[in-house]
XYZ file of C-alpha atoms in Angstrom:
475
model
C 185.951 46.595 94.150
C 187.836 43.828 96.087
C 185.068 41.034 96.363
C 186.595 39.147 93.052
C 190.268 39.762 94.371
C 189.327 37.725 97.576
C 186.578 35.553 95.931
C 183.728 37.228 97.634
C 180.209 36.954 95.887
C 178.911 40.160 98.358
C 179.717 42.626 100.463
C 180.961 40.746 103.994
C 181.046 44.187 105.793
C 178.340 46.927 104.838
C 176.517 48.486 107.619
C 173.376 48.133 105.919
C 171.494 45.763 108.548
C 170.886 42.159 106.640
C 169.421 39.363 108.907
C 171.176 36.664 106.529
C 174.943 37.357 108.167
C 173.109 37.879 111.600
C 176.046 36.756 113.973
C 174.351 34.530 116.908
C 177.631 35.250 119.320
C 177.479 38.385 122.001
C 175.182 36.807 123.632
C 172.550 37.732 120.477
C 171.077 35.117 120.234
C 170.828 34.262 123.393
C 168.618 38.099 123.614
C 166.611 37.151 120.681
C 165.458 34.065 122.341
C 164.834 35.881 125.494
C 162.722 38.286 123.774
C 160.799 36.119 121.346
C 160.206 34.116 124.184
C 158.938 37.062 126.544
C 156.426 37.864 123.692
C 154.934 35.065 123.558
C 154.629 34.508 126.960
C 152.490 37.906 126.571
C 154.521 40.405 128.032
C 153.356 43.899 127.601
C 156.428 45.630 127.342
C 160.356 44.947 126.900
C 163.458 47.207 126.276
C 166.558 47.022 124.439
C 169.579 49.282 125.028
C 172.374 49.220 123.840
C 175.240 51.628 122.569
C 175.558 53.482 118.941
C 176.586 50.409 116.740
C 175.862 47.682 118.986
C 173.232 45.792 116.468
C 169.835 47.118 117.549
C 168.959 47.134 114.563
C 169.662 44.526 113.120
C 168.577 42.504 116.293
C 165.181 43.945 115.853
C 164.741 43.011 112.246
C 166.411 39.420 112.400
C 162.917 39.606 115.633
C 160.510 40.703 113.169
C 161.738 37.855 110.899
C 161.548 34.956 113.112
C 158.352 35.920 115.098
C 155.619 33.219 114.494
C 153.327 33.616 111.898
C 150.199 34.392 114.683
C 152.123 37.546 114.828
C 151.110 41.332 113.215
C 154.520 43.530 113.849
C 154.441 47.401 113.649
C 158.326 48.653 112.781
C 158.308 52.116 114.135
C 161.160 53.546 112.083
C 160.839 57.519 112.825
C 160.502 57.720 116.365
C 160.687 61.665 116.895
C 157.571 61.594 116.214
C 154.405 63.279 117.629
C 152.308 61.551 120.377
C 149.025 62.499 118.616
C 150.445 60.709 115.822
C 151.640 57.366 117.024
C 148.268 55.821 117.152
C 147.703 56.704 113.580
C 151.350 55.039 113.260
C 150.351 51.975 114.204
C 146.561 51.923 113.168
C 148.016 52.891 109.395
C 150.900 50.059 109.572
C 147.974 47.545 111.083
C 145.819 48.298 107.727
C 142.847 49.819 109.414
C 140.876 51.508 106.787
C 140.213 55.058 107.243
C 142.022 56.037 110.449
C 143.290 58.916 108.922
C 139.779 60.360 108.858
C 138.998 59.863 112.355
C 139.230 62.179 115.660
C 141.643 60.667 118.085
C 138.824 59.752 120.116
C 137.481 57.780 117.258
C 140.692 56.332 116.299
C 141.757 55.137 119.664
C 138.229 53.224 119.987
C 138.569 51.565 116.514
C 141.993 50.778 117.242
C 140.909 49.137 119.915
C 138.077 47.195 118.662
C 140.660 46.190 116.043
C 142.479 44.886 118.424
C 139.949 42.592 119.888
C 139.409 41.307 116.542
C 142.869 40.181 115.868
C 142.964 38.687 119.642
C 140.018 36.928 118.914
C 141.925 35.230 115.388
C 144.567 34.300 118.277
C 146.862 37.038 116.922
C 149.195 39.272 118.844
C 150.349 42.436 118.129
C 153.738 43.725 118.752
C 155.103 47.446 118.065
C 158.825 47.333 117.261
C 160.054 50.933 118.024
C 163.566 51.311 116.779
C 165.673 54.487 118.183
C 163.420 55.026 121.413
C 165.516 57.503 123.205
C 164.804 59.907 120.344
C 161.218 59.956 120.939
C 159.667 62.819 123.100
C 158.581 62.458 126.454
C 154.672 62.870 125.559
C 155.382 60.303 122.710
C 156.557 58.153 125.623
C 153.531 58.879 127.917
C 151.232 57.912 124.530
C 153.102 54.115 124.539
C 152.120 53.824 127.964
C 148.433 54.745 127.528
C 148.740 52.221 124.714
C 150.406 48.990 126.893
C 146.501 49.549 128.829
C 145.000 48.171 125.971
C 143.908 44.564 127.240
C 141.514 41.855 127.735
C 140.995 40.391 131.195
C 143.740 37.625 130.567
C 145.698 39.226 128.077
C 147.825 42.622 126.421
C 146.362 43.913 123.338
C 149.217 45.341 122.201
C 153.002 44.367 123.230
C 155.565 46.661 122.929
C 159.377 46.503 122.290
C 161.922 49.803 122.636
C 165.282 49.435 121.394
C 167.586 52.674 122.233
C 170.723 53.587 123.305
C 171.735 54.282 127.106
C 169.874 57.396 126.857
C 166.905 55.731 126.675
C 167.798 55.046 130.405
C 167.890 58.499 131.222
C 164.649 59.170 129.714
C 162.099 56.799 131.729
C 164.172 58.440 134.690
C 162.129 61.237 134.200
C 159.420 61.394 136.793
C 156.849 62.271 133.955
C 157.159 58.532 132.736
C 158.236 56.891 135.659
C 154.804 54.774 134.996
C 156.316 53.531 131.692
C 159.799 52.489 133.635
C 157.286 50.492 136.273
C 155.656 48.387 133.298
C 158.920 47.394 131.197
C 158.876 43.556 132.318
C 162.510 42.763 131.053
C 165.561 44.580 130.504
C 168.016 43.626 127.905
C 171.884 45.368 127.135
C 173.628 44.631 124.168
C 177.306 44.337 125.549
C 180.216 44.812 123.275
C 181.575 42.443 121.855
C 185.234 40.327 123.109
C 188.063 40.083 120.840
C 187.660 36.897 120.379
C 184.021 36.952 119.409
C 185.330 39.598 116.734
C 187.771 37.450 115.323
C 185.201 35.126 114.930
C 182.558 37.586 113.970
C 184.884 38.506 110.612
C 185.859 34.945 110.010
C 181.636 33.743 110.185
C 181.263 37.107 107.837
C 183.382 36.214 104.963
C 182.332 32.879 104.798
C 178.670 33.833 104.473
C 179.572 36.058 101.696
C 181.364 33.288 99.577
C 185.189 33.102 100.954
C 186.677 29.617 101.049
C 190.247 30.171 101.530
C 192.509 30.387 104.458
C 192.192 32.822 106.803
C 192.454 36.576 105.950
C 193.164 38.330 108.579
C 196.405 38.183 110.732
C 196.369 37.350 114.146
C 197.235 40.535 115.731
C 194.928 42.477 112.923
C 192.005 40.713 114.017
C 192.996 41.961 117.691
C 193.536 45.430 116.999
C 190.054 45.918 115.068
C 188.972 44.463 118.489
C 190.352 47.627 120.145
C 190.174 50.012 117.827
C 185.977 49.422 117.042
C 185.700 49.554 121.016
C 183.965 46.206 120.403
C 181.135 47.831 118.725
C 180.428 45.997 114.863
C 179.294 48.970 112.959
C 182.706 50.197 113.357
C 183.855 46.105 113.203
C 182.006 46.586 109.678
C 184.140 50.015 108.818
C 187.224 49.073 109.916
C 187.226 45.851 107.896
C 185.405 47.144 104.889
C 188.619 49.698 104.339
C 191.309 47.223 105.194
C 190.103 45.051 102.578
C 190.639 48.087 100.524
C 193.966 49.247 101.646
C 195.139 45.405 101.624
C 193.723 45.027 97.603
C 195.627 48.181 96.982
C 198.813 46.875 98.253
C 198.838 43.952 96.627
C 198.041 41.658 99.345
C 195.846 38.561 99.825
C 195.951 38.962 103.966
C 195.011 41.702 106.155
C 197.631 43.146 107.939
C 197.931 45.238 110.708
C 199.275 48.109 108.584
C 195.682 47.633 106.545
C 193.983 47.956 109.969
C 195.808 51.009 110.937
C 194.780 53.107 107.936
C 191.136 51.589 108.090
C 191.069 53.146 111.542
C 192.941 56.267 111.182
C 190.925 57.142 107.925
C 187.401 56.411 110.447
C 189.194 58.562 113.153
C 188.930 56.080 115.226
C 192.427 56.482 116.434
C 193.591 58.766 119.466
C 194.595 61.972 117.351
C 197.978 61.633 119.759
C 198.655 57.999 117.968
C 198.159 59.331 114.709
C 201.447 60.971 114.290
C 203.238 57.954 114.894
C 204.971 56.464 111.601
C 206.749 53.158 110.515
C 208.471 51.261 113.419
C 206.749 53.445 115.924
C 203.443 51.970 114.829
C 203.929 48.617 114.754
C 205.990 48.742 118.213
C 202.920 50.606 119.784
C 200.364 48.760 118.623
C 202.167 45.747 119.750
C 202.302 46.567 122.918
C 198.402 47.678 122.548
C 197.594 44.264 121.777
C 199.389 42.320 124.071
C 198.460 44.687 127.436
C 195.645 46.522 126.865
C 193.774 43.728 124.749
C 193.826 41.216 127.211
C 191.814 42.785 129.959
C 188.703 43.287 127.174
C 188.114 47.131 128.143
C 186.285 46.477 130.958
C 185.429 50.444 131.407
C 183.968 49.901 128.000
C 181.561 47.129 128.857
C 177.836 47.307 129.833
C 177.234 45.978 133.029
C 174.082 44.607 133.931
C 171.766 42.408 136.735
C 168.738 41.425 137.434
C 166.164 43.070 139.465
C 162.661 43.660 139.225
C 161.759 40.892 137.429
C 163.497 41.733 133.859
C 166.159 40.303 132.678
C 169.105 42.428 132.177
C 171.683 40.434 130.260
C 170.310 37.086 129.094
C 172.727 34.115 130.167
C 175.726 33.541 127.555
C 175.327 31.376 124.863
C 177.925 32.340 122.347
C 178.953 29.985 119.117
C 182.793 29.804 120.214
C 183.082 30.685 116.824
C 181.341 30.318 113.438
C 178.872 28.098 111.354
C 180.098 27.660 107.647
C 177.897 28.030 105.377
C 177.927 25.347 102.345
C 179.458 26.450 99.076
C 177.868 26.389 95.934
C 176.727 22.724 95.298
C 178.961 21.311 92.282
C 178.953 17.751 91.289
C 182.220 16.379 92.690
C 181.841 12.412 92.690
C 184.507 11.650 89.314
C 186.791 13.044 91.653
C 186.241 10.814 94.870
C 188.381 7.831 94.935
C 186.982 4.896 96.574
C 189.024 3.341 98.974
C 188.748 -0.328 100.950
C 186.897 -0.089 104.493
C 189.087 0.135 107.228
C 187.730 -0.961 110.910
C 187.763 0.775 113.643
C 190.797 1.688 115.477
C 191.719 -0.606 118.398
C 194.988 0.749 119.653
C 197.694 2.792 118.071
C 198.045 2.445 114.695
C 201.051 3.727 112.273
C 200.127 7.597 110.892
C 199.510 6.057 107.397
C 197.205 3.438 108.006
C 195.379 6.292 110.700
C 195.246 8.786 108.127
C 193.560 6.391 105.454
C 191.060 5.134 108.216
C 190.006 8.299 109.254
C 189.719 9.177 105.050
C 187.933 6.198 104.734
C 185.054 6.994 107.333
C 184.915 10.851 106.132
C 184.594 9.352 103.022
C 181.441 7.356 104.080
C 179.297 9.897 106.063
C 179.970 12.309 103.618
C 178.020 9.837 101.119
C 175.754 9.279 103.767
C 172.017 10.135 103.455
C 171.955 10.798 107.035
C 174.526 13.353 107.137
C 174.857 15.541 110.238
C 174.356 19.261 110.822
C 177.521 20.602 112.831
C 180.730 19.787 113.672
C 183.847 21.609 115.285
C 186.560 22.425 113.086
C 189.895 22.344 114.486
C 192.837 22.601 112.295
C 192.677 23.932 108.516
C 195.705 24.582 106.335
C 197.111 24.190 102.940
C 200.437 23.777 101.529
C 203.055 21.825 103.914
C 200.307 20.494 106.154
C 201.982 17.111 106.413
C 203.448 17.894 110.172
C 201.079 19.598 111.594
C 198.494 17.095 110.585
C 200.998 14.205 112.521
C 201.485 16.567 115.239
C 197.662 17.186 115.953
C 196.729 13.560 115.850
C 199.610 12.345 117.760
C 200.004 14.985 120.450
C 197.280 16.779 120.812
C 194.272 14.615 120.228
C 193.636 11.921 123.100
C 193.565 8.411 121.655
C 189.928 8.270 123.118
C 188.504 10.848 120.826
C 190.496 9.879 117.691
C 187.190 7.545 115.895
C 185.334 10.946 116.067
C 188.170 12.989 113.823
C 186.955 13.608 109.860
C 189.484 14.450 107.390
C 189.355 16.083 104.045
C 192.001 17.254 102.012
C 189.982 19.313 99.339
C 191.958 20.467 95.880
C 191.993 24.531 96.377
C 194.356 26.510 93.733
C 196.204 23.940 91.540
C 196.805 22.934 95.767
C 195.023 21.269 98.766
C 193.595 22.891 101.308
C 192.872 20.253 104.337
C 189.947 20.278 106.844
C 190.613 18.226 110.288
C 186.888 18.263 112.089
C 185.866 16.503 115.495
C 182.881 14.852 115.956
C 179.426 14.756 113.606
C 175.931 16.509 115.714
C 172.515 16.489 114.818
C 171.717 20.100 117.072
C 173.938 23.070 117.129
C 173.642 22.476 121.306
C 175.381 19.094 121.345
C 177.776 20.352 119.501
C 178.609 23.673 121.886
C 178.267 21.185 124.709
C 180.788 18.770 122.882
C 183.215 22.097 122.363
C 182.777 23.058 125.865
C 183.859 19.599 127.040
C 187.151 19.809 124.207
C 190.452 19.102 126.675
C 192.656 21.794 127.016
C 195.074 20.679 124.524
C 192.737 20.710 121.553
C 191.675 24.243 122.553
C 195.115 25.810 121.461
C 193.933 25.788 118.052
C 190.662 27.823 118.475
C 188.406 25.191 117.935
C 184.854 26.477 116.699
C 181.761 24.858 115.452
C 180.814 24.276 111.690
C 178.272 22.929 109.105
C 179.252 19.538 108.705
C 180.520 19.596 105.064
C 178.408 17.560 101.997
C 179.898 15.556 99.310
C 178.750 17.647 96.630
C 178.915 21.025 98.115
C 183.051 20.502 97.853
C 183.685 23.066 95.657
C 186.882 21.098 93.660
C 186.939 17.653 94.744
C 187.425 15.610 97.716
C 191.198 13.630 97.591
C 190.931 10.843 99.810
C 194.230 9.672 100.041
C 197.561 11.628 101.381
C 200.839 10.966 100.378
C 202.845 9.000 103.182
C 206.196 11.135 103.085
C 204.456 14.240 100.889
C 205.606 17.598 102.391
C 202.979 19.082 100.170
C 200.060 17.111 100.526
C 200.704 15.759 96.880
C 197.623 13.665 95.339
């Protein structure tokens, strides 16, 4: 309904779980890698908790996806299910033939001889069991029976439980306190920070196709932070309707007044707030923002350590922000003028003759076979850009660091939209350690890291040249 409005080519925010706008930040990743890795070390069985929303599932498909190829996976999908039944579960998703007509005697011996087979291919199994804390107790007391399945060196079958915090309350059952004893590491899914949101929706639209400036209001993007409790399902919600509410107001940014209605239509507003009207609302969820935001709802976190050899929360490696995917590729060279080659700054040079060098080598790696992966983004506006262009590269950037700026002014709406980027990385880590390193000055403009743009993935033309007194950025 709104996707042409904002020049989306999908939906940014369904809760259907699709691994292709899988958000690495919230420590994600960092999980995923502690997981795959943990399987492939051989580990006979891991667990996943997390709260309603948090991304289980989406975690464990986006695990199923990037497994290596020596691996079988069994998705367990419908886990009320009865313990005499999960082996034929997972002997029926493996492709034995005719389990269904064998005694569960019979079937747990061919299953296991099946087994041996695959481990002697040099294949693994793994059993992906979404929604554990649903499954009964004697279901649970089955999985166990199942992690015994090994060779003298090596598990037979590995096994992965994803589940709220009931799950938790579950293996605290004395009936299953074996299964608690052989989970080898522990992983929570925290919510997520208010910043990580804001990024979260900004990484979102620009995997579904949005090139503009940025939609969403400062303060918005804080109060979907407090009102979704840090949890993205209702993230997804929230900004799915404000989209709405903002297309049917006639508005191309998202405003807190958007946000409010999202939330109060998804009661997920205090029914006390929700008699509150005009002024009242924007006065209170002012004051929301600026106190109660700040502290990140610790009482709504996850807290988690270490302790019998599992790993609890894996260590934080977060994006600082998002990775832009490249736009449609459209053949832009017509439109790039060359210019002469500049050298190297030594010293401080007038603005002009700064601006056309640092045009100048932009213009060169971007026509470079050898173009990098990443970069970090850190300024991007349209319109009157002029002064806060001067003011970031005389005040904010150190002298030291200016050879490593990129800038292109790109032609967006019969306008120009203009892209200031530091540095040029080969790995995604350089350039979070390069972010990491960023003085404190460059931070105040929420620096995050970026595909390193390609010539002809520009969508309307590069302009490399700025006016010297243009207000406007005029070509």
């Amino acid at each position: 309904m709104y996707y042409d409005n904002f020049g989306l080519l999908r939906p940014p925010f369904q809760i259907t779980p699709d691994t292709s706008l899988f958000f690495p930040d919230g420590d994600r990743q960092a999980i995923l890698e502690g997981i795959a890795y943990a399987l492939q070390k051989g580990e006979g069985m891991l667990k996943v908790v997390g709260e309603v929303g948090s991304g289980k599932t989406l975690l464990s498909r986006r695990l199923e996806e990037t497994l290596p190829d020596r691996f079988s996976v069994v998705y367990l999908i419908n886990p009320v299910i009865a313990a005499r039944d999960i082996l034929l579960a997972i002997a029926t998703e493996l492709g034995l033939p005719g389990c269904e007509r064998l005694s569960p005697l019979e079937l747990q011996s061919a299953l296991q001889h099946y087994l041996m087979q695959l481990h002697a291919e040099k294949r693994q199994v793994v059993v992906i069991i979404d929604e554990a804390q649903a499954m009964p107790l004697q279901a649970l007391e089955e999985i166990r029976l199942l992690g015994n399945l090994e060779t003298a060196t090596s598990k037979l079958l590995q096994i992965v439980l994803f589940g709220q915090p009931e799950l938790d309350q579950h293996l605290d059952d004395p009936g299953v306190r074996q299964i608690k004893e052989r989970i080898t590491h522990h992983f929570v899914l925290r919510p997520f920070s208010s910043q990580e949101i804001r990024n979260y929706l900004g990484f979102r639209l620009h995997q579904t196709g949005y090139r503009g400036p940025e939609i969403f209001s400062y303060l918005a993007g804080r109060l979907i932070s407090l009102f979704s409790r840090g949890l993205l399902r209702r993230v997804n919600i929230i900004a799915d309707k404000s989209f709405l509410a903002a297309f049917a107001s006639h508005s191309d940014r998202i405003r807190v007044e958007h946000i409010w209605a999202a939330a109060k239509d998804s009661n997920f507003i205090p029914r006390q707030l929700t008699m509150l009207k005009g002024g009242g609302v924007v006065l209170l969820l002012l004051a929301m923002s600026l106190v109660l935001l700040p502290r990140e709802l610790p009482s709504l976190s996850l807290f988690a350590g270490t302790g019998g050899g599992g790993i609890y929360a894996a260590e934080h490696v977060g994006t600082e922000g998002y990775i832009l995917p490249e736009p449609a590729q459209v053949d832009t060279a017509p439109l790039i003028e060359p210019t002469p080659a500049v050298e190297p700054a030594t010293g401080a040079l007038p603005m002009q003759q700064l601006l056309d060098q640092r045009l100048e080598q932009t213009r060169k790696l971007l026509a470079s076979e050898q173009r990098p992966a990443f970069s970090i983004q850190i300024l991007q506006a349209k319109g009157s850009y002029k002064g806060k262009l001067e003011r970031l590269l005389k005040e904010e950037i150190p002298t030291a660091l200016l050879d490593e700026i990129y800038i292109y002014p790109l032609r967006h709406n019969n306008g120009t939209l203009l892209t200031v980027l530091y540095g040029a990385f080969d790995s995604f880590a350089e350039a979070q350690q390069r972010l990491q390193a960023l003085p404190a000055v460059m931070h105040r403009s929420s620096p995050y890291i970026r595909n390193f743009p390609k010539q002809h993935a520009l969508q309307d033309g590069l302009v490399l040249r700025l006016a010297e007194h243009s207000g406007e950025g005029t070509l």
